[in-house]
mmCIF file of C-alpha atoms (C1' of nucleotides) in Angstrom:
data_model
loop_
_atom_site.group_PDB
_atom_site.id
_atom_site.type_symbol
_atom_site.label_atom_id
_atom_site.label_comp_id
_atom_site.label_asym_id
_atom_site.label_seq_id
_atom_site.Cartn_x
_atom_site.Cartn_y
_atom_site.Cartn_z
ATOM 1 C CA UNK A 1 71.663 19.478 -62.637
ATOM 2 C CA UNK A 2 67.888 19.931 -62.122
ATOM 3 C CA UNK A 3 65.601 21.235 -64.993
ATOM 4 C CA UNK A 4 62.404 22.408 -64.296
ATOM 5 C CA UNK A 5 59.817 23.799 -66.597
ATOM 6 C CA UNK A 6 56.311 25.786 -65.634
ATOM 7 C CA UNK A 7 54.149 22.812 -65.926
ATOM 8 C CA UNK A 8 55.867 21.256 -62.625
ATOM 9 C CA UNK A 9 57.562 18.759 -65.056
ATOM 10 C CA UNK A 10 61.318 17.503 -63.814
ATOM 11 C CA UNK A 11 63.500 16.090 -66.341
ATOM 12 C CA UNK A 12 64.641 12.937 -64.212
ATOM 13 C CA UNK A 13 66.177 11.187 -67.926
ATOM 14 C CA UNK A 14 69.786 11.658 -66.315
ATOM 15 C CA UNK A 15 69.766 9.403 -63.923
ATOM 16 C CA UNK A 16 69.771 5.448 -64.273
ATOM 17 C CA UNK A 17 66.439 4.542 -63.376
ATOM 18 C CA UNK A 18 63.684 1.925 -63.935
ATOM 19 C CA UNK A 19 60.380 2.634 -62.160
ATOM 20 C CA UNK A 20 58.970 -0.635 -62.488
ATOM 21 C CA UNK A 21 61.946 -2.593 -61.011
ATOM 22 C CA UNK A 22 61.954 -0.301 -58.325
ATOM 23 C CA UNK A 23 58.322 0.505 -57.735
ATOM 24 C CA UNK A 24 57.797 -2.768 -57.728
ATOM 25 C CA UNK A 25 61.260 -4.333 -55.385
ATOM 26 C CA UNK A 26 59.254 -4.478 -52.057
ATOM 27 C CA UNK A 27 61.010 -1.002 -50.945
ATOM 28 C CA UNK A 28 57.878 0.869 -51.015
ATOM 29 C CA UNK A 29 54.109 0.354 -51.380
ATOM 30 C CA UNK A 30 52.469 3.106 -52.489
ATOM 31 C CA UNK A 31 53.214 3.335 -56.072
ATOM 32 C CA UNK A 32 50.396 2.383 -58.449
ATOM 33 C CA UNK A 33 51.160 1.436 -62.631
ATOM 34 C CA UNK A 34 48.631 3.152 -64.761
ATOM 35 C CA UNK A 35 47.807 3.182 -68.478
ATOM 36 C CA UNK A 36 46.705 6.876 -69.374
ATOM 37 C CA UNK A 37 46.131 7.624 -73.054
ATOM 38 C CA UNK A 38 48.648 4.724 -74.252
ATOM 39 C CA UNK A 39 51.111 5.923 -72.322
ATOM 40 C CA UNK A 40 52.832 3.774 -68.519
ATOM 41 C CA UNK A 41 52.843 5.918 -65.900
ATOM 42 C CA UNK A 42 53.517 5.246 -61.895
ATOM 43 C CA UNK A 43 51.423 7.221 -59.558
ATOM 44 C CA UNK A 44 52.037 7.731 -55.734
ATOM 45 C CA UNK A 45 52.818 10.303 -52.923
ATOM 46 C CA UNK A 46 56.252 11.659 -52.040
ATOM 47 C CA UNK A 47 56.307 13.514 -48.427
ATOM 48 C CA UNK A 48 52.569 15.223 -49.474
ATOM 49 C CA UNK A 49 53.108 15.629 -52.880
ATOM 50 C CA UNK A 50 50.952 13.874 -55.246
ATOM 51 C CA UNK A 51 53.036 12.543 -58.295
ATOM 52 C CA UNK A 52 53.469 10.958 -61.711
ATOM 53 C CA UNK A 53 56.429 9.105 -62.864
ATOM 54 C CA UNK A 54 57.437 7.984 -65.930
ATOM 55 C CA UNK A 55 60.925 6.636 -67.198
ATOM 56 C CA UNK A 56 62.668 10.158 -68.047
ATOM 57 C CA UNK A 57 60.004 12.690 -66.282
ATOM 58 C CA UNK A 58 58.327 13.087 -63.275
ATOM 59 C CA UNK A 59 55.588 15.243 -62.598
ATOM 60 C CA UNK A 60 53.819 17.239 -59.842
ATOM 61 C CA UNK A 61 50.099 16.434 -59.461
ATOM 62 C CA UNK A 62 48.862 18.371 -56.304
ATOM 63 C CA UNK A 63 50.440 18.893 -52.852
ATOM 64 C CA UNK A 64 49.301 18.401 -49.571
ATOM 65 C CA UNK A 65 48.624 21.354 -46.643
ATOM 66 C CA UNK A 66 51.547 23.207 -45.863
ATOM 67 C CA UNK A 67 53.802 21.955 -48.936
ATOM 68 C CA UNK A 68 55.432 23.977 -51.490
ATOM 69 C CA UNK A 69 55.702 22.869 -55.270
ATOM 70 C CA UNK A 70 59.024 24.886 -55.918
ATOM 71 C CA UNK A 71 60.064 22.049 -53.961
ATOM 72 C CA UNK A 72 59.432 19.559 -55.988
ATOM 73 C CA UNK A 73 62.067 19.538 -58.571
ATOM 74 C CA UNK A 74 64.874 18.867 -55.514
ATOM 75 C CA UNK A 75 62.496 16.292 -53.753
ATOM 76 C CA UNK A 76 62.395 13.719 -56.676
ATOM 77 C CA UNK A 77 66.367 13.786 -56.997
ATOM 78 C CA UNK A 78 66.774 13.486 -53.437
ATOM 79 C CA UNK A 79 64.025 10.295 -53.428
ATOM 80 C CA UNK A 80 65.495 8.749 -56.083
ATOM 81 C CA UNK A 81 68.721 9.015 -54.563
ATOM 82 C CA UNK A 82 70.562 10.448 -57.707
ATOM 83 C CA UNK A 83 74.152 11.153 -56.461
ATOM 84 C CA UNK A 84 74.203 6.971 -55.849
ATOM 85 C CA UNK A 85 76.497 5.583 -58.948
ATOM 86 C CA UNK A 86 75.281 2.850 -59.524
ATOM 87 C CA UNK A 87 78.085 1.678 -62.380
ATOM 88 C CA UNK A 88 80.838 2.494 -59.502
ATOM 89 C CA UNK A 89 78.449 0.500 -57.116
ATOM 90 C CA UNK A 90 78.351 -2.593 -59.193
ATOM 91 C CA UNK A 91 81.938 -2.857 -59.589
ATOM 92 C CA UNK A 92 82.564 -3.437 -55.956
ATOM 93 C CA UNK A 93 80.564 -6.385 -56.231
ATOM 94 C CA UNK A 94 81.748 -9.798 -56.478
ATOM 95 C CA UNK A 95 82.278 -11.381 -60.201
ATOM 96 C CA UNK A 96 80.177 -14.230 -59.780
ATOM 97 C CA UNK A 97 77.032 -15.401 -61.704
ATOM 98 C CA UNK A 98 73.933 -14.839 -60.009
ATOM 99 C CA UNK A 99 74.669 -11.760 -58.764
ATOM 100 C CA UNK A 100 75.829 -10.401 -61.923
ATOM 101 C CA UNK A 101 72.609 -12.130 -63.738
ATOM 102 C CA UNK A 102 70.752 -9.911 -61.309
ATOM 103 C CA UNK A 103 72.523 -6.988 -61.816
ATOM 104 C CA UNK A 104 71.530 -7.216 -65.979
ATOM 105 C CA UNK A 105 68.400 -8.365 -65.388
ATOM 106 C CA UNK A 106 67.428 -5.843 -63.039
ATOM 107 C CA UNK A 107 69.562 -2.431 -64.422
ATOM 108 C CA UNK A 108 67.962 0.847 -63.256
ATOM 109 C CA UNK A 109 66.688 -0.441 -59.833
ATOM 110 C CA UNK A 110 67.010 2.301 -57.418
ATOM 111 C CA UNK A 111 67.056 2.332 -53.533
ATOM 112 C CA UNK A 112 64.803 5.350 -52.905
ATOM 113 C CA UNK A 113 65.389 7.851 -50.048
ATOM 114 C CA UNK A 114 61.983 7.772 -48.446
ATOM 115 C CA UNK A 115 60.418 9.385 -45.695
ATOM 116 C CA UNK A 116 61.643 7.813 -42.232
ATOM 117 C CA UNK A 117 58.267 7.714 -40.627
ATOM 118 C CA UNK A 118 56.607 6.522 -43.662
ATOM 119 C CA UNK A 119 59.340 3.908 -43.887
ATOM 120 C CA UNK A 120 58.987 2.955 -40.076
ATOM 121 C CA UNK A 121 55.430 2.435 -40.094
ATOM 122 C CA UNK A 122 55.173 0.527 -43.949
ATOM 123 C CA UNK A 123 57.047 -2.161 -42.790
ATOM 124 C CA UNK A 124 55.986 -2.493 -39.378
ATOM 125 C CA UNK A 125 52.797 -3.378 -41.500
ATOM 126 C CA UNK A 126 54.936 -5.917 -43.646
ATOM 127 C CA UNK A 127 55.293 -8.010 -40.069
ATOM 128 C CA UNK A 128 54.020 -11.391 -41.779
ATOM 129 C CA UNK A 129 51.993 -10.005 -44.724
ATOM 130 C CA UNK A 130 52.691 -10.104 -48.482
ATOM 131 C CA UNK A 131 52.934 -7.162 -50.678
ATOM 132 C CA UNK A 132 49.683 -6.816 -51.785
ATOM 133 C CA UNK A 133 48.014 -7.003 -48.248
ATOM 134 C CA UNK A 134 50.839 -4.449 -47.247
ATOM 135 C CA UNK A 135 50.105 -1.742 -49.704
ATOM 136 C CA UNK A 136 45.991 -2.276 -49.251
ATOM 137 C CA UNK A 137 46.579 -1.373 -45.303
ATOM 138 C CA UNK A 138 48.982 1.803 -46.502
ATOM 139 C CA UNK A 139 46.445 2.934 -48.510
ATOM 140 C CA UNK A 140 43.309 2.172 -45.821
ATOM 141 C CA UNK A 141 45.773 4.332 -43.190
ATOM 142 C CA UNK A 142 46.815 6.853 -45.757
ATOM 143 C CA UNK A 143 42.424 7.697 -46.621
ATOM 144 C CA UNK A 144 41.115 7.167 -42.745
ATOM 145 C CA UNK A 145 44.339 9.464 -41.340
ATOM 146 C CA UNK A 146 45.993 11.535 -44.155
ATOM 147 C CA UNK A 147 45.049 14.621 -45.700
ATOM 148 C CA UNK A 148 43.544 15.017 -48.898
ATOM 149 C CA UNK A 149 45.263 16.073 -52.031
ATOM 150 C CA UNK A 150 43.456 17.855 -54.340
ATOM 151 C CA UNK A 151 44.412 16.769 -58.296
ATOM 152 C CA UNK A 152 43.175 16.808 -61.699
ATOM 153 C CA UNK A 153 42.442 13.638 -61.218
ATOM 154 C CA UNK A 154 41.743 10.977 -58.842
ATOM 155 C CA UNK A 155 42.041 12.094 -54.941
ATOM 156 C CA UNK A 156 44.620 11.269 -53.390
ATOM 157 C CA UNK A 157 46.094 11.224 -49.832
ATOM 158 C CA UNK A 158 49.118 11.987 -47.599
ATOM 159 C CA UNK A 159 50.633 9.443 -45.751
ATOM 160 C CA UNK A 160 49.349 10.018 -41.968
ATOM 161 C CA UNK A 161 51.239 11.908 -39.295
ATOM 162 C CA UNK A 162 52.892 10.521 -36.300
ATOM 163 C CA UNK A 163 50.362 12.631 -34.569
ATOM 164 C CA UNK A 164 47.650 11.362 -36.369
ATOM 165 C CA UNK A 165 48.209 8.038 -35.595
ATOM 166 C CA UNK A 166 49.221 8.569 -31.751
ATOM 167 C CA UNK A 167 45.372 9.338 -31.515
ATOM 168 C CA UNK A 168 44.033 6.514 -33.276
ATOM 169 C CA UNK A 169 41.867 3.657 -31.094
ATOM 170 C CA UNK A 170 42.339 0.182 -31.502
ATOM 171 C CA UNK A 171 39.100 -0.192 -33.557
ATOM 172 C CA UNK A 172 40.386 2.685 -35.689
ATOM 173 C CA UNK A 173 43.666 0.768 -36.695
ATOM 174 C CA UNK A 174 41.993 -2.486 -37.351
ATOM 175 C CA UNK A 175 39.424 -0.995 -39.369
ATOM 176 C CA UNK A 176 42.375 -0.722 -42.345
ATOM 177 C CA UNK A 177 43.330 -4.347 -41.891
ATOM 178 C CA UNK A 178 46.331 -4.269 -39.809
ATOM 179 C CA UNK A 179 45.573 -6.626 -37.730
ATOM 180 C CA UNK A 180 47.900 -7.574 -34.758
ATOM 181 C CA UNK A 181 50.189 -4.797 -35.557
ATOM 182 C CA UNK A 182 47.819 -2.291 -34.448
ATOM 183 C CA UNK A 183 49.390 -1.817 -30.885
ATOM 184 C CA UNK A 184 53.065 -1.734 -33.158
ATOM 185 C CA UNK A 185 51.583 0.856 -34.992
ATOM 186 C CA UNK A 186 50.230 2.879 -31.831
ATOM 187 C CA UNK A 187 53.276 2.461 -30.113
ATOM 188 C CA UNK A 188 55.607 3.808 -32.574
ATOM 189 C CA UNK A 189 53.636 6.783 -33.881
ATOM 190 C CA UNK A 190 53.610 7.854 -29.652
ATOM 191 C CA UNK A 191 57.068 7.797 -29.472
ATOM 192 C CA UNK A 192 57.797 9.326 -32.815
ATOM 193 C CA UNK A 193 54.921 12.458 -32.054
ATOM 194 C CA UNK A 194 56.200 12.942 -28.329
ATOM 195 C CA UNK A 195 60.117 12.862 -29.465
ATOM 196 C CA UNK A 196 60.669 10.420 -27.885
ATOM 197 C CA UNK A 197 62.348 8.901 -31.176
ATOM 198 C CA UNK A 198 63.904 11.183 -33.312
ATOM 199 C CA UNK A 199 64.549 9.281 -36.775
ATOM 200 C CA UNK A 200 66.169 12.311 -38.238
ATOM 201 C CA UNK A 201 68.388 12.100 -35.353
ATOM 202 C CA UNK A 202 69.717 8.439 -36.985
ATOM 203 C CA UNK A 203 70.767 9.202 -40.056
ATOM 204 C CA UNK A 204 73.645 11.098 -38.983
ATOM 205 C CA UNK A 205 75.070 8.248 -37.115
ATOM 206 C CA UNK A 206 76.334 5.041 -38.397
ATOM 207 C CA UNK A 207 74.773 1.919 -39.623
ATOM 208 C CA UNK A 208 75.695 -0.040 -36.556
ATOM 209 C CA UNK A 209 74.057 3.008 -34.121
ATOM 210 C CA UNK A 210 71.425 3.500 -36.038
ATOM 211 C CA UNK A 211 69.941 0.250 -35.702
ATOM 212 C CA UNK A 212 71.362 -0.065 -32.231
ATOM 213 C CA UNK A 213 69.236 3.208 -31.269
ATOM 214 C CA UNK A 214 66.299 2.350 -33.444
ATOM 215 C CA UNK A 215 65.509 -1.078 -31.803
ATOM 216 C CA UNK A 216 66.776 0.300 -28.454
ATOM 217 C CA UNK A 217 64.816 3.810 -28.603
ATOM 218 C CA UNK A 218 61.519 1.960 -30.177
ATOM 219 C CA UNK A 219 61.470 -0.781 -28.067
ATOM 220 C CA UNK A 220 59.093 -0.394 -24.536
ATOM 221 C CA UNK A 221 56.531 -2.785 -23.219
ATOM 222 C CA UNK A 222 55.451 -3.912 -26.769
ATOM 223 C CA UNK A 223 56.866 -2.214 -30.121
ATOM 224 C CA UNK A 224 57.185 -4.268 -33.493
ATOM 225 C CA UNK A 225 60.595 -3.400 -34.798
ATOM 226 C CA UNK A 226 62.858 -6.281 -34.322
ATOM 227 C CA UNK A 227 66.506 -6.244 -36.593
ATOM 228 C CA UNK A 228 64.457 -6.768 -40.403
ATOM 229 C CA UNK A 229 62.242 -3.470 -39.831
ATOM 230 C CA UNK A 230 65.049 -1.737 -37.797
ATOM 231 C CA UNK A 231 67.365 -2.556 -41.509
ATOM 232 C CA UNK A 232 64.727 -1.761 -43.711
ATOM 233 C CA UNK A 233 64.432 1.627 -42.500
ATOM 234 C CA UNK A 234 67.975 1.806 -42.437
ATOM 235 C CA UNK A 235 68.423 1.184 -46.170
ATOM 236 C CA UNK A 236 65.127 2.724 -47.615
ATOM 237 C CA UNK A 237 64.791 6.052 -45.763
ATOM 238 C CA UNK A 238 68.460 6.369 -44.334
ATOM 239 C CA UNK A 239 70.219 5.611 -46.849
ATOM 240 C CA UNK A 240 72.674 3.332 -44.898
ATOM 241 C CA UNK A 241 73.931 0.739 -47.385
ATOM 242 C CA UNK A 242 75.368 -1.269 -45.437
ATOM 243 C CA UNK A 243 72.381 -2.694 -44.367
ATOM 244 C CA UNK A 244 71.068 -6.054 -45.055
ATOM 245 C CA UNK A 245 67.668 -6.832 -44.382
ATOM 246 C CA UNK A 246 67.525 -10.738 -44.196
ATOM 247 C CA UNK A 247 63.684 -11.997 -44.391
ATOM 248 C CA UNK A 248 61.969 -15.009 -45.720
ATOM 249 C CA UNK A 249 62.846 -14.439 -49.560
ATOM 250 C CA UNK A 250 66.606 -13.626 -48.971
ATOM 251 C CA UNK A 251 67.471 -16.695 -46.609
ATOM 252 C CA UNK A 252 65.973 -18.692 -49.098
ATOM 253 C CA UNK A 253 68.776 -16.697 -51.513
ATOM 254 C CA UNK A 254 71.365 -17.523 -49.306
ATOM 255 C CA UNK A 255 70.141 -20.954 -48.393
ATOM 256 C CA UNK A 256 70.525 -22.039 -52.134
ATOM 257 C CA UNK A 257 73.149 -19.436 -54.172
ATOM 258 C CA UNK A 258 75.281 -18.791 -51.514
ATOM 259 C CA UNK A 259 75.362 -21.877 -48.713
ATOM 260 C CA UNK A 260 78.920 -21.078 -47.559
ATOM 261 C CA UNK A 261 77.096 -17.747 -46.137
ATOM 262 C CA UNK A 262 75.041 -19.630 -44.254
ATOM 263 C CA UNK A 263 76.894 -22.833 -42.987
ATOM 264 C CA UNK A 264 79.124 -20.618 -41.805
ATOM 265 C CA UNK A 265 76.533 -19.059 -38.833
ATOM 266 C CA UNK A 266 75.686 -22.561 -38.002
ATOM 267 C CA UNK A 267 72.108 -22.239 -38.830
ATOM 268 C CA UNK A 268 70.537 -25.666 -40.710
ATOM 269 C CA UNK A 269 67.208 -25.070 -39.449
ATOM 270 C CA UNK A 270 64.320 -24.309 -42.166
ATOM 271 C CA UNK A 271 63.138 -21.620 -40.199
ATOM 272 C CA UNK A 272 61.478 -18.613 -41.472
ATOM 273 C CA UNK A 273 62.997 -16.037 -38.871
ATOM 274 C CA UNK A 274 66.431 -16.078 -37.351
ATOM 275 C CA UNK A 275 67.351 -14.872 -33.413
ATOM 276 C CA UNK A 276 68.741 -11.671 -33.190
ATOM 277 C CA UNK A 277 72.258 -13.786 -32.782
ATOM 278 C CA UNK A 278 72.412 -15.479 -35.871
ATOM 279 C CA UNK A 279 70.883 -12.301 -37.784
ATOM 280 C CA UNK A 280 74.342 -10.327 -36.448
ATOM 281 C CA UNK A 281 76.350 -13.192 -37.701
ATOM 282 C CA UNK A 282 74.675 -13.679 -41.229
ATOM 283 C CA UNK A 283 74.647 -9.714 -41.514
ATOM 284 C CA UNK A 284 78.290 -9.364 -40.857
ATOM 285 C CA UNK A 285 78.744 -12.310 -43.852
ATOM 286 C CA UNK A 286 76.651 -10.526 -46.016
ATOM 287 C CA UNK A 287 78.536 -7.586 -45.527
ATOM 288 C CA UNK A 288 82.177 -8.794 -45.760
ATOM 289 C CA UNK A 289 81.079 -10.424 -49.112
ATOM 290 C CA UNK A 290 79.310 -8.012 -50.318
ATOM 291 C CA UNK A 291 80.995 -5.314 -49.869
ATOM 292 C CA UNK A 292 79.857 -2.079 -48.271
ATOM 293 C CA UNK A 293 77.116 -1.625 -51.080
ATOM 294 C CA UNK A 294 75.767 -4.798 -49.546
ATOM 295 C CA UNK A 295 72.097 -3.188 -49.334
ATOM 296 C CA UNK A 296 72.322 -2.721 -52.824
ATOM 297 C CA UNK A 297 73.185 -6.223 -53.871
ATOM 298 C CA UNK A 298 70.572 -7.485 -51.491
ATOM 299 C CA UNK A 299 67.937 -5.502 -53.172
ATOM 300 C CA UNK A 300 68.920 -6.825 -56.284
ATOM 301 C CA UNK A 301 69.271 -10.045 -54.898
ATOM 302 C CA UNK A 302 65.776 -9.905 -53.412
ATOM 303 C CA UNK A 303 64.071 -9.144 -57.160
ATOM 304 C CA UNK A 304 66.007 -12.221 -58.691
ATOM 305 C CA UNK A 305 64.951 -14.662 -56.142
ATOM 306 C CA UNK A 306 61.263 -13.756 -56.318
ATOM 307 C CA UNK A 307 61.082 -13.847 -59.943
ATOM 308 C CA UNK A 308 62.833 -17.091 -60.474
ATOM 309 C CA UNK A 309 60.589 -18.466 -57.568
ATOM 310 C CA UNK A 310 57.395 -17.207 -59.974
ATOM 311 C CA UNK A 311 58.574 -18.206 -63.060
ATOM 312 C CA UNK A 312 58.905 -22.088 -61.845
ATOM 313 C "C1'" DT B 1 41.276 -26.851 -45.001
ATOM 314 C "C1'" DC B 2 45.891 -25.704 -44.912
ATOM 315 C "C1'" DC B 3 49.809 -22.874 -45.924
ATOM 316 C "C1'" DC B 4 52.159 -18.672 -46.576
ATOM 317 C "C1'" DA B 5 53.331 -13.755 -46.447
ATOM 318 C "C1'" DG B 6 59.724 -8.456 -46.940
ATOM 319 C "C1'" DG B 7 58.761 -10.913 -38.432
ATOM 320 C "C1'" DT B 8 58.291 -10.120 -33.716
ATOM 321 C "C1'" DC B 9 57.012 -11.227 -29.131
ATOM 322 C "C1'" DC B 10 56.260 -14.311 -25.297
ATOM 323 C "C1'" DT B 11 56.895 -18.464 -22.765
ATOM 324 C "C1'" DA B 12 59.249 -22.449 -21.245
ATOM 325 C "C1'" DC B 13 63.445 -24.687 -20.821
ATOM 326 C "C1'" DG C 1 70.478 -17.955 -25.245
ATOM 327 C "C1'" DT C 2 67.103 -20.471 -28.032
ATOM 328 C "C1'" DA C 3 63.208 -23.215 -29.913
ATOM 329 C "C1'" DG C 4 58.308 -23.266 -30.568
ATOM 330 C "C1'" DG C 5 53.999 -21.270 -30.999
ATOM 331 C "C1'" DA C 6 50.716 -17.389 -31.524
ATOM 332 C "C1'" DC C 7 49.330 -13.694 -34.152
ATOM 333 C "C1'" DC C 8 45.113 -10.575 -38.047
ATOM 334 C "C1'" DT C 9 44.063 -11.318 -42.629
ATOM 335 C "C1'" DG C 10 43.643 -12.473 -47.523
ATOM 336 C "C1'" DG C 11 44.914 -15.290 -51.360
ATOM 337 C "C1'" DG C 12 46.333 -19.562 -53.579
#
DNA sequence: TCCCAGGTCCTAC
DNA sequence: GTAGGACCTGGG
C-alpha cells in the first residue's frame, strides 16, 4: 500500500528499513547524510529524481527533463525493494554466530533496486578504488554529463546517459578522476547507447545467464567488467539474489569466519583477486551455504567485516 | 615512501 | 589454466 500526500511526501514507515546501513553498505554511492534543522536526512538521485530520505518518509525534491513526479510514490517502493521479506529471508539462513551477529547488528539493511546503467558504470569505477574516491568520481560524472535538477535547495544532477558518455573524450573522463577506467567507462556506455547490450534484457533471465551474457555481451577488445562488477550489478540493480560478489573485504570474511568455504576451492594464496575459476567454485560454496538469499547474507556479511576491521 | 582500495587485463609460462 | 605485474588516484 502506497500513501501519497500533495507535498510529494511517501510514507515509506512500512517497510523494514535503515538508511544509514544501507546508504552507507557499499551498494550505492550517491547518497549524502545531512543535518537540516536538527533533523538526519539522506539526500541523492533516484533515476532523475532528486530526493530526501529519512527513516519513515521519503520525499520528492525536483525531477530531471522528461520525468514525472506522480511517479514518484511507486519509484521509492520499487528502489527499496519493498516486496523483499526480510524476516522470511533471514530464516533461511544458517544458525550460526557471526552471521546472526550481523543480522542484529545490521537490521533494516536493504538491497536497493537501482538503475542498471547507473549500477554498471558505479562499479566499473569501484575497479581498485575505495568508497570515498568512488562516490567523488560519480559525482564529477554526474555534474560534467548529467542534467541539472532544479530544487529548493542545492543543485543537483542526474546520473549521465549512456549516450552522454558514448561521446565523452579521454580527457573528458579523466577530468572526474577515473583514471584507468576511462576506456571501461567509454566502452560500456557505446555498447549500452548503440544496443548493443540491453541490461533490461538480463533481468528476465537467470542469475547464471545474466552474468554469463553480461561479461560475454560487455566484453570486446577492452571492457572492465570481470565476474565482481558482472555480480554487483546482478544483485544491486537486478535483483538476482543469488549473487555473491566476492572482493577484497569478503575473502577476507571467508578467509577468517568461514575457512571450510575456502579450503575447500583450494585457494591458500593471500591474494587480493581470484581467477575466474576459483571465483565459480567459491560462488557455488557461498551459495549452497547460504542459501538462495546468499546476496543478502553477503551484504550483511560485507558491513560486519568492515566495521570490525575499523573498530580494531 | 609505501600500501591499499567493493578488480581487471595482459603477458609469460 | 594460472601467477605476477601494471594500472590512475587519493588517503593513511
Amino acid at each position: 500500500m502506497i500513501r501519497k500526500d500533495d507535498s510529494g511526501d511517501v510514507d515509506i514507515s512500512g517497510i523494514p528499513f535503515d538508511p544509514d546501513y544501507t546508504f552507507t553498505s557499499g551498494q550505492t554511492f550517491r547518497w549524502t547524510r545531512v543535518l537540516d534543522g536538527g533533523q538526519l536526512q539522506w539526500r541523492g538521485v533516484i533515476n532523475g529524481f532528486a530526493v530526501r530520505i529519512t527513516k519513515n518518509r521519503a520525499q520528492c525534491l525536483g525531477t530531471a527533463e522528461g520525468r514525472v513526479e506522480s511517479d514518484f510514490s511507486e519509484l521509492i517502493y520499487s528502489y527499496l525493494s519493498s516486496k523483499d521479506d526480510l524476516k522470511l529471508i533471514n530464516e533461511s539462513f544458517p544458525r550460526e554466530p557471526y552471521l546472526q551477529g550481523a543480522l542484529r547488528e545490521f537490521d533494516g539493511l536493504r538491497i536497493l533496486k537501482q538503475d542498471p546503467w547507473e549500477c554498471l558504470l558505479s562499479f566499473i569505477c569501484s575497479i581498485n578504488k575505495n568508497i570515498p574516491s568512488i562516490a567523488d568520481a560519480i559525482e564529477r560524472l554526474s555534474v560534467k554529463f548529467g542534467k541539472r535538477i532544479e530544487t529548493t535547495g542545492e543543485a543537483c544532477f542526474s546520473f549521465p546517459t549512456p549516450r552522454s558518455l558514448a561521446k565523452a573524450s579521454k580527457s573528458d573522463l579523466v577530468s572526474c578522476k577515473v583514471g584507468f577506467r576511462w576506456r571501461y567507462i567509454q566502452h560500456a556506455a557505446r555498447q549500452v547507447a548503440s544496443g548493443i547490450v540491453d541490461l533490461q534484457s538480463l533481468s528476465r533471465r537467470t542469475y547464471d545467464e545474466g552474468r554469463r551474457d553480461l561479461i560475454a555481451e560487455l566484453s570486446g577488445k577492452t571492457f572492465g567488467v570481470g565476474p565482481k562488477v558482472a555480480d554487483c550489478v546482478l544483485l544491486f540493480s537486478l535483483h538476482k539474489l543469488e549473487a555473491f560478489p566476492l572482493d577484497v573485504w569478503m575473502l577476507r570474511c571467508i578467509r577468517e569466519k568461514y575457512p571450510g568455504l575456502f579450503e575447500a576451492n583450494g585457494d591458500s594464496s593471500n591474494r587480493g583477486s581470484l581467477t575466474l575459476r576459483r571465483y565459480e567454485a567459491m560462488h557455488d560454496a557461498a551459495m549452497s551455504y547460504f542459501g538462495p538469499y546468499c546476496g543478502y547474507a553477503q551484504q550483511y556479511l560485507y558491513m560486519k567485516v568492515r566495521r570490525d576491521s575499523y573498530s580494531k
